[in-house]
PDB file of N, CA, C and O in Angstrom:
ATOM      1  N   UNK A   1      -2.292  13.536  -2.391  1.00 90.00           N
ATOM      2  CA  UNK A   1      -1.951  12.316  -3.082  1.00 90.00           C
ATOM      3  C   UNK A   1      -0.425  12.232  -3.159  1.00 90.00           C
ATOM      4  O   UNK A   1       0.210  13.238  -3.474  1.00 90.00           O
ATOM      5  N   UNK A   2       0.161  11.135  -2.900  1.00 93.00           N
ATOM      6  CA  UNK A   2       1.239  10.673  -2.656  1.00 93.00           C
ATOM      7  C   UNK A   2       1.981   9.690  -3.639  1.00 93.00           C
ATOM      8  O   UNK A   2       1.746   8.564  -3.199  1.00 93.00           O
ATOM      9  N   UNK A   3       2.714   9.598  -4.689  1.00 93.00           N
ATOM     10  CA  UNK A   3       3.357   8.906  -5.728  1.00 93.00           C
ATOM     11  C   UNK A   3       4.619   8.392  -4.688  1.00 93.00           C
ATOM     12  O   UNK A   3       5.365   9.052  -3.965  1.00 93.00           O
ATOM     13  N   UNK A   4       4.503   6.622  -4.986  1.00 93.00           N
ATOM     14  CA  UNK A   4       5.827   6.109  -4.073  1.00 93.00           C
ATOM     15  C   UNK A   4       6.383   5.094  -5.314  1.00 93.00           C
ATOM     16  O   UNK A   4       5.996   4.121  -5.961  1.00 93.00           O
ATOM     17  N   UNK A   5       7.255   5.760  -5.228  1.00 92.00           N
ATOM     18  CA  UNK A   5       8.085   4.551  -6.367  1.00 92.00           C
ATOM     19  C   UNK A   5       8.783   3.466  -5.884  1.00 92.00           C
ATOM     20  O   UNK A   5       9.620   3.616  -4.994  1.00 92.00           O
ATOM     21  N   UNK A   6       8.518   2.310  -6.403  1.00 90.00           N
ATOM     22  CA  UNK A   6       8.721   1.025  -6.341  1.00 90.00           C
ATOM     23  C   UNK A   6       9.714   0.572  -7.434  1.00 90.00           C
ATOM     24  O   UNK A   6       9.955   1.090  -8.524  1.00 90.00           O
ATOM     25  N   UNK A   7      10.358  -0.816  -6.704  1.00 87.00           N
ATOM     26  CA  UNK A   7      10.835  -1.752  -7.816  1.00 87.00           C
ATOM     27  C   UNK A   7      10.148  -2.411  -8.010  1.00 87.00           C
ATOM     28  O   UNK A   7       9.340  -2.944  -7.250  1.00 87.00           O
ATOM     29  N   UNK A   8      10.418  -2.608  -9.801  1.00 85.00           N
ATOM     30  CA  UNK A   8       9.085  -3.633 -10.286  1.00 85.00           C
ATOM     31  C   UNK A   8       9.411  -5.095  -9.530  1.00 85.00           C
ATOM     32  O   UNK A   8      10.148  -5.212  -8.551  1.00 85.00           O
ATOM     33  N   UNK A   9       8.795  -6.032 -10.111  1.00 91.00           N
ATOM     34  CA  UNK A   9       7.458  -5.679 -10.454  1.00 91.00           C
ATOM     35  C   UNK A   9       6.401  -5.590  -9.753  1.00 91.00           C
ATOM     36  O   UNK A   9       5.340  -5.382 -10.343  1.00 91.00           O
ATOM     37  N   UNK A  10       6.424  -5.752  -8.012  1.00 93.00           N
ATOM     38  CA  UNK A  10       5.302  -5.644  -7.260  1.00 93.00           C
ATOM     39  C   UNK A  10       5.904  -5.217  -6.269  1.00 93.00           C
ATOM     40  O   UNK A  10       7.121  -5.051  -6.194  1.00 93.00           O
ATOM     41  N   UNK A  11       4.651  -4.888  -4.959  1.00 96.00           N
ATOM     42  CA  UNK A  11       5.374  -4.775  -3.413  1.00 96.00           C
ATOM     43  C   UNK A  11       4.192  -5.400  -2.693  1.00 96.00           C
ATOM     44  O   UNK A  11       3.083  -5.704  -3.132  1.00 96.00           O
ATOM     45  N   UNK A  12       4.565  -5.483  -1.811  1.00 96.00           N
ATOM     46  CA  UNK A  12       3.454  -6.717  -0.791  1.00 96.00           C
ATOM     47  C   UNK A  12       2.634  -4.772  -0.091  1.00 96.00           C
ATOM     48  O   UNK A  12       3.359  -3.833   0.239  1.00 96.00           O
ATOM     49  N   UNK A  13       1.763  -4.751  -0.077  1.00 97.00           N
ATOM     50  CA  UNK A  13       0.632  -4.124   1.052  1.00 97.00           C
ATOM     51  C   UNK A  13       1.532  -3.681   2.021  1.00 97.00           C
ATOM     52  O   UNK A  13       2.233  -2.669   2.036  1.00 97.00           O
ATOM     53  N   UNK A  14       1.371  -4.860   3.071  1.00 96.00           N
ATOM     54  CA  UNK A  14       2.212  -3.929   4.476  1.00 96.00           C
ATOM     55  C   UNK A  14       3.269  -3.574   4.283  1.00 96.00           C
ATOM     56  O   UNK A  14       3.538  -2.555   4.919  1.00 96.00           O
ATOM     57  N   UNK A  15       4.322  -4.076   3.459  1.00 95.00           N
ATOM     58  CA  UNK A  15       5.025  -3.018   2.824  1.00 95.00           C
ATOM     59  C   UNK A  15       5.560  -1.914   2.483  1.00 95.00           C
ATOM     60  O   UNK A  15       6.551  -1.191   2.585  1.00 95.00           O
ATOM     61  N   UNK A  16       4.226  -2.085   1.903  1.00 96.00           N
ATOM     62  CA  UNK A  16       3.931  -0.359   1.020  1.00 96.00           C
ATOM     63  C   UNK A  16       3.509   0.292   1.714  1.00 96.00           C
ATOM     64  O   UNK A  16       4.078   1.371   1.547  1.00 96.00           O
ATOM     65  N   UNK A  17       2.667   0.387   2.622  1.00 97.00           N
ATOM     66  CA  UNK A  17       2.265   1.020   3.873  1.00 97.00           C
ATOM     67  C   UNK A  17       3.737   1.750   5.041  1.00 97.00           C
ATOM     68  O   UNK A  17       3.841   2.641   5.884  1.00 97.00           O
ATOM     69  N   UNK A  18       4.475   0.892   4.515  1.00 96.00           N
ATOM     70  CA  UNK A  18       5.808   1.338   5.519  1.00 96.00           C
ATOM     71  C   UNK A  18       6.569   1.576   4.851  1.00 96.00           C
ATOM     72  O   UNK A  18       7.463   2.123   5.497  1.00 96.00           O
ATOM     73  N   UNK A  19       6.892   1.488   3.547  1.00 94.00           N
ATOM     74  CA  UNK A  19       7.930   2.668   3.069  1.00 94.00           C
ATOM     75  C   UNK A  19       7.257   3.474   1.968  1.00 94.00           C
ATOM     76  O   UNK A  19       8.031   3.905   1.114  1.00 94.00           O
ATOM     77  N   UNK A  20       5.996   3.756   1.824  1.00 95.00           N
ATOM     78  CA  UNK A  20       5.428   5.313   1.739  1.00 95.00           C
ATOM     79  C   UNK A  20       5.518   6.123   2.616  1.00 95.00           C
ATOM     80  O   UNK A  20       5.295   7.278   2.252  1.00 95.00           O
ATOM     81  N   UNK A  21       6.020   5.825   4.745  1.00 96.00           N
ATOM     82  CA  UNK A  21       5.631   6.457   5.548  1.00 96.00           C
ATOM     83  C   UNK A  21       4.464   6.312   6.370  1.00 96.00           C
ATOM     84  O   UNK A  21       4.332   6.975   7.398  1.00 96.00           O
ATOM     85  N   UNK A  22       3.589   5.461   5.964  1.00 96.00           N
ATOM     86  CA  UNK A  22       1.951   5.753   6.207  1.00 96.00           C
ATOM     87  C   UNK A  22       1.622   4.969   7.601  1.00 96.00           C
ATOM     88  O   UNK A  22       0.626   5.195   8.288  1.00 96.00           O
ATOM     89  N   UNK A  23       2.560   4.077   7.875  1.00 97.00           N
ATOM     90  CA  UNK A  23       2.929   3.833   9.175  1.00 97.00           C
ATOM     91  C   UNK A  23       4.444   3.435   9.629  1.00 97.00           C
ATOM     92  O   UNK A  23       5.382   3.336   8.839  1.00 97.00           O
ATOM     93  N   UNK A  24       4.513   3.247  10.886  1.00 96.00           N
ATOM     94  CA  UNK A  24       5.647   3.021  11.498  1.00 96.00           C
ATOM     95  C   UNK A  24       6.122   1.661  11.961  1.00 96.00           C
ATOM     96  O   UNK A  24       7.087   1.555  12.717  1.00 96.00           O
ATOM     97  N   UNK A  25       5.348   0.475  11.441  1.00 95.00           N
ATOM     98  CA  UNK A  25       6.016  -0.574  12.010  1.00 95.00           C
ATOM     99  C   UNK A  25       5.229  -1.556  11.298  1.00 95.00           C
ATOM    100  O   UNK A  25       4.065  -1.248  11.043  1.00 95.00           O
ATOM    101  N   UNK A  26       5.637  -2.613  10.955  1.00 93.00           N
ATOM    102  CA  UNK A  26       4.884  -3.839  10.297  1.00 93.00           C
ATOM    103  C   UNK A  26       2.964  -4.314  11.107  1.00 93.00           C
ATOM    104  O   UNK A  26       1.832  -4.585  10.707  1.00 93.00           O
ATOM    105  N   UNK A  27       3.893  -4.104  12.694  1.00 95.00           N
ATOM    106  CA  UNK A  27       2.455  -4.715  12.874  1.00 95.00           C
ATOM    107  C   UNK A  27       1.401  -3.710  13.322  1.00 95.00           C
ATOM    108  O   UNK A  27       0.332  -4.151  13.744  1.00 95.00           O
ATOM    109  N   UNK A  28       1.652  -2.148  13.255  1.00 97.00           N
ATOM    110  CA  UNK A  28       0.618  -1.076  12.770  1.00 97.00           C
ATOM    111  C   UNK A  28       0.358  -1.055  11.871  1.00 97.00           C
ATOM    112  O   UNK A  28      -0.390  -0.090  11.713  1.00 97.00           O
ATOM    113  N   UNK A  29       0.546  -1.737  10.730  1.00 97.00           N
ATOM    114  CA  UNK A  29       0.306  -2.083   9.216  1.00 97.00           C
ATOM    115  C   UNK A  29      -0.520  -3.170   9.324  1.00 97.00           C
ATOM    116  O   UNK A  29      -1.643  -2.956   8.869  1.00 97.00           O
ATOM    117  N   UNK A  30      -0.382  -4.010   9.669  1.00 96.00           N
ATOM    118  CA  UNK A  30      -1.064  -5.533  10.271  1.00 96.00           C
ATOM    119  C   UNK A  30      -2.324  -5.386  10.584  1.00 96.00           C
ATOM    120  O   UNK A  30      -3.360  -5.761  10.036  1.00 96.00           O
ATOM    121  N   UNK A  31      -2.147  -4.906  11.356  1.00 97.00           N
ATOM    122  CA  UNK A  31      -3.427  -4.149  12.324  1.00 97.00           C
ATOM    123  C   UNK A  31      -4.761  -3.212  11.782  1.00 97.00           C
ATOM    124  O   UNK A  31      -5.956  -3.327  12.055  1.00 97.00           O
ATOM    125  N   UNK A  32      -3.977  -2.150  10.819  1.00 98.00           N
ATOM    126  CA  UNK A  32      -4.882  -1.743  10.013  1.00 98.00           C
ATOM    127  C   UNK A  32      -5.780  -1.949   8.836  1.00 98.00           C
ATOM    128  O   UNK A  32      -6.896  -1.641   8.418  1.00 98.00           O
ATOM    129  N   UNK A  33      -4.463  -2.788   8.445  1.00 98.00           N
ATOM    130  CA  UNK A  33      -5.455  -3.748   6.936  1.00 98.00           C
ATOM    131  C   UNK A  33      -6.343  -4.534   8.017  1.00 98.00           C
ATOM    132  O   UNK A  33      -7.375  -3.882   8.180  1.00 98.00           O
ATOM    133  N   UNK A  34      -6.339  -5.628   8.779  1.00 97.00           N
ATOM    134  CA  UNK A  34      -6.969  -6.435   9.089  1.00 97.00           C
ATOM    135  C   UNK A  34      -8.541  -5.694   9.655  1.00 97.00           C
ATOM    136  O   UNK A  34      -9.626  -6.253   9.497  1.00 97.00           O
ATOM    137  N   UNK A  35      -8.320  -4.069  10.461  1.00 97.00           N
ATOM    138  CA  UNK A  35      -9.442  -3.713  11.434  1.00 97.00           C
ATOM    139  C   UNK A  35     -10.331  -2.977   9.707  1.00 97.00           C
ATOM    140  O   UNK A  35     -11.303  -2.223   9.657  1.00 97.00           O
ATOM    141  N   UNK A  36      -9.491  -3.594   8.482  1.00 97.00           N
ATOM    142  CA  UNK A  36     -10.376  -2.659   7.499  1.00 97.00           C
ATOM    143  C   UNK A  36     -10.590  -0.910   7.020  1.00 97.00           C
ATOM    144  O   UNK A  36     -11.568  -0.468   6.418  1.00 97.00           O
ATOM    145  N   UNK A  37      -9.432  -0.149   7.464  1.00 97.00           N
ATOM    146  CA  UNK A  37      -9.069   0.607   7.560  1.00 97.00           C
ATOM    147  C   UNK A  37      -8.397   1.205   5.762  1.00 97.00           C
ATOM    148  O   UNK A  37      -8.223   2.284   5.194  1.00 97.00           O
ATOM    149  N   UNK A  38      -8.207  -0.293   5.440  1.00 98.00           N
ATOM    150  CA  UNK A  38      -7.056   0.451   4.341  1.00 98.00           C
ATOM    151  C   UNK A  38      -7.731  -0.242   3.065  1.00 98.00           C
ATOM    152  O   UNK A  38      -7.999  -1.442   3.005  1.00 98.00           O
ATOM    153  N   UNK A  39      -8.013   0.898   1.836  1.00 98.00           N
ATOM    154  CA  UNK A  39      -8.294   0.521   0.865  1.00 98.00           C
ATOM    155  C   UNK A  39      -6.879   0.212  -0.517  1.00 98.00           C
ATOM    156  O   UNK A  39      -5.710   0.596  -0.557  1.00 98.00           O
ATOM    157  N   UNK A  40      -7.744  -0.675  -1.524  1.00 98.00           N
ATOM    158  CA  UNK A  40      -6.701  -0.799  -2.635  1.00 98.00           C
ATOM    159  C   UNK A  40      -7.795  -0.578  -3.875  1.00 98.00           C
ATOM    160  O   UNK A  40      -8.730  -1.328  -4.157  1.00 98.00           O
ATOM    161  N   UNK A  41      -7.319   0.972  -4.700  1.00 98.00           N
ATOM    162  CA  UNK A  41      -8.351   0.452  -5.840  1.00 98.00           C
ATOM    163  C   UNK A  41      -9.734   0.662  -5.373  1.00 98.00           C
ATOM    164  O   UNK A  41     -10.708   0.089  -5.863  1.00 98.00           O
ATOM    165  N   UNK A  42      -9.783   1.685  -4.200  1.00 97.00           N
ATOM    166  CA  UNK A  42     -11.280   1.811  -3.506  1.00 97.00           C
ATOM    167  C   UNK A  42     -12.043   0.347  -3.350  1.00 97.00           C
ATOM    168  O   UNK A  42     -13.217   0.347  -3.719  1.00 97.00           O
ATOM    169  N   UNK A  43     -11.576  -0.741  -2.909  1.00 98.00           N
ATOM    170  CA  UNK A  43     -12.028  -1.797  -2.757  1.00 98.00           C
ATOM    171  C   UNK A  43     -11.112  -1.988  -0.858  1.00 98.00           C
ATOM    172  O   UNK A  43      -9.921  -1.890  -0.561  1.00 98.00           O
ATOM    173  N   UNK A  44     -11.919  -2.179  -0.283  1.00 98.00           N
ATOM    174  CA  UNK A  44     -11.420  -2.865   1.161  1.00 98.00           C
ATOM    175  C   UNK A  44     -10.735  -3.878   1.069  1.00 98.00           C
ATOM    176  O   UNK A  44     -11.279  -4.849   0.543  1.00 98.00           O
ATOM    177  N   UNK A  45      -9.380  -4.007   1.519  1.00 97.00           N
ATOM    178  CA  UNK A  45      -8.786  -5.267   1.497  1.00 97.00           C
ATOM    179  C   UNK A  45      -7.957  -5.760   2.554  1.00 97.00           C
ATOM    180  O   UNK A  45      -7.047  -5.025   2.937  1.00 97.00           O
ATOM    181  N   UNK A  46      -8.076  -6.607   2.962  1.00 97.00           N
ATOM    182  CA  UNK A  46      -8.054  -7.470   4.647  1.00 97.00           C
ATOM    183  C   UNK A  46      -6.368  -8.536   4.550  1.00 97.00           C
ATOM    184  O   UNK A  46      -5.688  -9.118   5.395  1.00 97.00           O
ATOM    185  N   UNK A  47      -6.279  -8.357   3.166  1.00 97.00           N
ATOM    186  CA  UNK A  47      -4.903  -8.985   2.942  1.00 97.00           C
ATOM    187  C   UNK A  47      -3.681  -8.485   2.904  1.00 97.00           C
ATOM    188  O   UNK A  47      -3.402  -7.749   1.958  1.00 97.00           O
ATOM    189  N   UNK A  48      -2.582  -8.798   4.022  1.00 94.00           N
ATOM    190  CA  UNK A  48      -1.482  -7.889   3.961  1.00 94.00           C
ATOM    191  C   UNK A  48      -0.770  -8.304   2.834  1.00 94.00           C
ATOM    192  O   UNK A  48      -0.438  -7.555   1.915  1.00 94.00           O
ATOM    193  N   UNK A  49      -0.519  -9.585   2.914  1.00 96.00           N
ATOM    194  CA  UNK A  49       0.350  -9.557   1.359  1.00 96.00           C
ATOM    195  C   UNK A  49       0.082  -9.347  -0.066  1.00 96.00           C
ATOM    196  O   UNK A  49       0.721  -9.628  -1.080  1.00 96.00           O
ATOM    197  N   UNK A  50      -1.183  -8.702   0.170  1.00 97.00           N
ATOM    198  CA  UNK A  50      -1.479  -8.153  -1.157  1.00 97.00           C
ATOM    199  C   UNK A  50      -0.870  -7.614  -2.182  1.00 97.00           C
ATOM    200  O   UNK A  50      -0.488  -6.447  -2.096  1.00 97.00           O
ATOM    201  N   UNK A  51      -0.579  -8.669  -3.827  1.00 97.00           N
ATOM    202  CA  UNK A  51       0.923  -7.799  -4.382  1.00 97.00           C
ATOM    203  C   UNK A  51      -0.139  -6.421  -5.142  1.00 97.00           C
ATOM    204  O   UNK A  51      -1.304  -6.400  -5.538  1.00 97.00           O
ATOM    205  N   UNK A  52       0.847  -5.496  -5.083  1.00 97.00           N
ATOM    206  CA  UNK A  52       0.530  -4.009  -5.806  1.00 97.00           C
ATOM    207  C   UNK A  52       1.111  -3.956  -6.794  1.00 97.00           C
ATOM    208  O   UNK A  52       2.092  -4.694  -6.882  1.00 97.00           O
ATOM    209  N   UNK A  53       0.895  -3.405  -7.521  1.00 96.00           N
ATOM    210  CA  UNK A  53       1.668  -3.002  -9.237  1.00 96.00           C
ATOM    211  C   UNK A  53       1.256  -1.929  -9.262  1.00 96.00           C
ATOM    212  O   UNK A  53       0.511  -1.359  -8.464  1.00 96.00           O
ATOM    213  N   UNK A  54       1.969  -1.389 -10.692  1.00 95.00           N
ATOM    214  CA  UNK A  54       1.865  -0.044 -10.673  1.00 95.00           C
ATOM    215  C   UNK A  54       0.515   0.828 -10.930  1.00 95.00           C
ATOM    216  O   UNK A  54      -0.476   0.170 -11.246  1.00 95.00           O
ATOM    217  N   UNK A  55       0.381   2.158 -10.833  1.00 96.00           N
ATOM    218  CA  UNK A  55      -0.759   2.665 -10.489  1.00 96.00           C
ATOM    219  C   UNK A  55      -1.969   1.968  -9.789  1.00 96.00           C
ATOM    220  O   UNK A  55      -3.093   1.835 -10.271  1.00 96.00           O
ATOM    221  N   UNK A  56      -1.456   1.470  -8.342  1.00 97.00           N
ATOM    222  CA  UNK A  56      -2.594   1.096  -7.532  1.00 97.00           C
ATOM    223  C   UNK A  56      -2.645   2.027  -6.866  1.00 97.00           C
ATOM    224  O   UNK A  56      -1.539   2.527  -6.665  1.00 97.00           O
ATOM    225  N   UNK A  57      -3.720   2.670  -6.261  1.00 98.00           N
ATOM    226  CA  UNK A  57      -4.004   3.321  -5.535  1.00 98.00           C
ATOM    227  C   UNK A  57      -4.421   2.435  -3.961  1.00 98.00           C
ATOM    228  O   UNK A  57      -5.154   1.465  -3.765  1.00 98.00           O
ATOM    229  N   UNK A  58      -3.739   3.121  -3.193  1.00 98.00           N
ATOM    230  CA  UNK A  58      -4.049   2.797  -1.431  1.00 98.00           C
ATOM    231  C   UNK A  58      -4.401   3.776  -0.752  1.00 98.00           C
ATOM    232  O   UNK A  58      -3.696   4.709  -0.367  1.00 98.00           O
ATOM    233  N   UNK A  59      -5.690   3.568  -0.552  1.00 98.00           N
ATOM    234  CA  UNK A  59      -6.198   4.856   0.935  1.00 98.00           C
ATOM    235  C   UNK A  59      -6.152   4.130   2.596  1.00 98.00           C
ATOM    236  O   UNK A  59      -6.605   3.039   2.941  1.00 98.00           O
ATOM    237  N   UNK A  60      -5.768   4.689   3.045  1.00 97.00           N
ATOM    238  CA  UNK A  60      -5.744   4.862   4.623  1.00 97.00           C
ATOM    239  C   UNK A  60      -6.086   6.040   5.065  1.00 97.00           C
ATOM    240  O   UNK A  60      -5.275   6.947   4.877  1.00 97.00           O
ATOM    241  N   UNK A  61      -7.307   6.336   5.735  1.00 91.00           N
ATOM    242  CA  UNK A  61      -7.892   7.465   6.754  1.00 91.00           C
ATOM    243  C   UNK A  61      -8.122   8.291   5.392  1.00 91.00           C
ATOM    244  O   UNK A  61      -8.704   7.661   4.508  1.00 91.00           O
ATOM    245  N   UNK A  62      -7.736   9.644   5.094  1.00 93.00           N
ATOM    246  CA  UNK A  62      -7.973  10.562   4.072  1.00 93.00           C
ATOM    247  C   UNK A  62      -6.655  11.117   3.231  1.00 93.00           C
ATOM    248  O   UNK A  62      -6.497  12.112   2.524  1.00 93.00           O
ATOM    249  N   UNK A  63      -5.747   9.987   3.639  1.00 96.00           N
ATOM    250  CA  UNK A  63      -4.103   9.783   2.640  1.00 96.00           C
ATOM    251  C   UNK A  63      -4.771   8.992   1.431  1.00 96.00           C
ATOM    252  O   UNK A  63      -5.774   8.279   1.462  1.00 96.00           O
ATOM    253  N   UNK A  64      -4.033   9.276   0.471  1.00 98.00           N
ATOM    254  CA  UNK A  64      -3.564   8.799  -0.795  1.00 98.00           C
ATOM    255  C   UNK A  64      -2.212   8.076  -1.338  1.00 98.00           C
ATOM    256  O   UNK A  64      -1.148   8.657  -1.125  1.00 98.00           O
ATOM    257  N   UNK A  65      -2.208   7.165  -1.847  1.00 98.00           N
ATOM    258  CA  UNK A  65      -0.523   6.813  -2.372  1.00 98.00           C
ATOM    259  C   UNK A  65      -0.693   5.916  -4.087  1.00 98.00           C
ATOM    260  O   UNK A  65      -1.204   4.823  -4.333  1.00 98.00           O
ATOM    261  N   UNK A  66      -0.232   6.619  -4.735  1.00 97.00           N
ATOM    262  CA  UNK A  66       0.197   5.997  -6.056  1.00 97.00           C
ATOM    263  C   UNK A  66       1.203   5.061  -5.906  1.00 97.00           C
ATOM    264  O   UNK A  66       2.230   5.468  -5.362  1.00 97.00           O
ATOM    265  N   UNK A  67       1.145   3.557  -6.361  1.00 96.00           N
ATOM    266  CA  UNK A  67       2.593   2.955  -6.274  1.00 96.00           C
ATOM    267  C   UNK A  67       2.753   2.787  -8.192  1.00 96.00           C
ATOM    268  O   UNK A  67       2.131   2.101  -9.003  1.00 96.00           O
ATOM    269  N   UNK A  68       3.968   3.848  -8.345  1.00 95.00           N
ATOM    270  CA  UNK A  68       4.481   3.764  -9.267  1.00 95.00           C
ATOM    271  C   UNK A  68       6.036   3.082  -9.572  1.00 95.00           C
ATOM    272  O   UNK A  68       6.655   2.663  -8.594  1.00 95.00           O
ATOM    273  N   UNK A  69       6.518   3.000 -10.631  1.00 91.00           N
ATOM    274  CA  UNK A  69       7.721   2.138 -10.630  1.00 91.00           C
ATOM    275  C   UNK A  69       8.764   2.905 -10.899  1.00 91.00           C
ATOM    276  O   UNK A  69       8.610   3.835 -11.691  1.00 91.00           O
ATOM    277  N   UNK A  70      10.013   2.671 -10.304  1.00 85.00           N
ATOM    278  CA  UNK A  70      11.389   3.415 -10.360  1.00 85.00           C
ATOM    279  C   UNK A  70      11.773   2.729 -11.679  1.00 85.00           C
ATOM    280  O   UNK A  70      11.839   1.524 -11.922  1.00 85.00           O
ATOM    281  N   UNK A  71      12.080   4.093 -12.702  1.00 71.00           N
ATOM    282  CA  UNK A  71      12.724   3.720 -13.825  1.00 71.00           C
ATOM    283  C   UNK A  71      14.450   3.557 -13.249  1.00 71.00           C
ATOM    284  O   UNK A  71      15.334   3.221 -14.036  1.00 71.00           O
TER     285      UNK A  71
END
């Protein structure tokens, strides 16, 4: 499990997917939300601009990521 700190008050999905690390480029981010790959909140979600707040949880494959907020 992976804690990524954010500025409040949200971050868009593909995003967050690319500066946790969890991929390398917007549209390998694109790609994965859409083929259903990436959860929010253990719920499947197909929307890249999905806003996140804090303590959401995102799974991709058997990664973890907390998006928490930079004090």
């Amino acid at each position: 499990m992976t804690e990524v700190y954010i500025k409040p008050p949200f971050i868009k999905l593909e995003q967050f997917l690319k500066f946790a690390g969890a991929v390398s480029t917007g549209g390998e981010a694109k790609n994965l939300i859409f083929d259903g790959f990436v959860t929010v909140n253990d719920d499947v979600c197909l929307m890249r601009g999905k806003k996140l707040f804090e303590n959401d949880v995102v799974k991709l494959n058997n990664d973890v990521y907390i998006c928490k907020f930079k004090v």
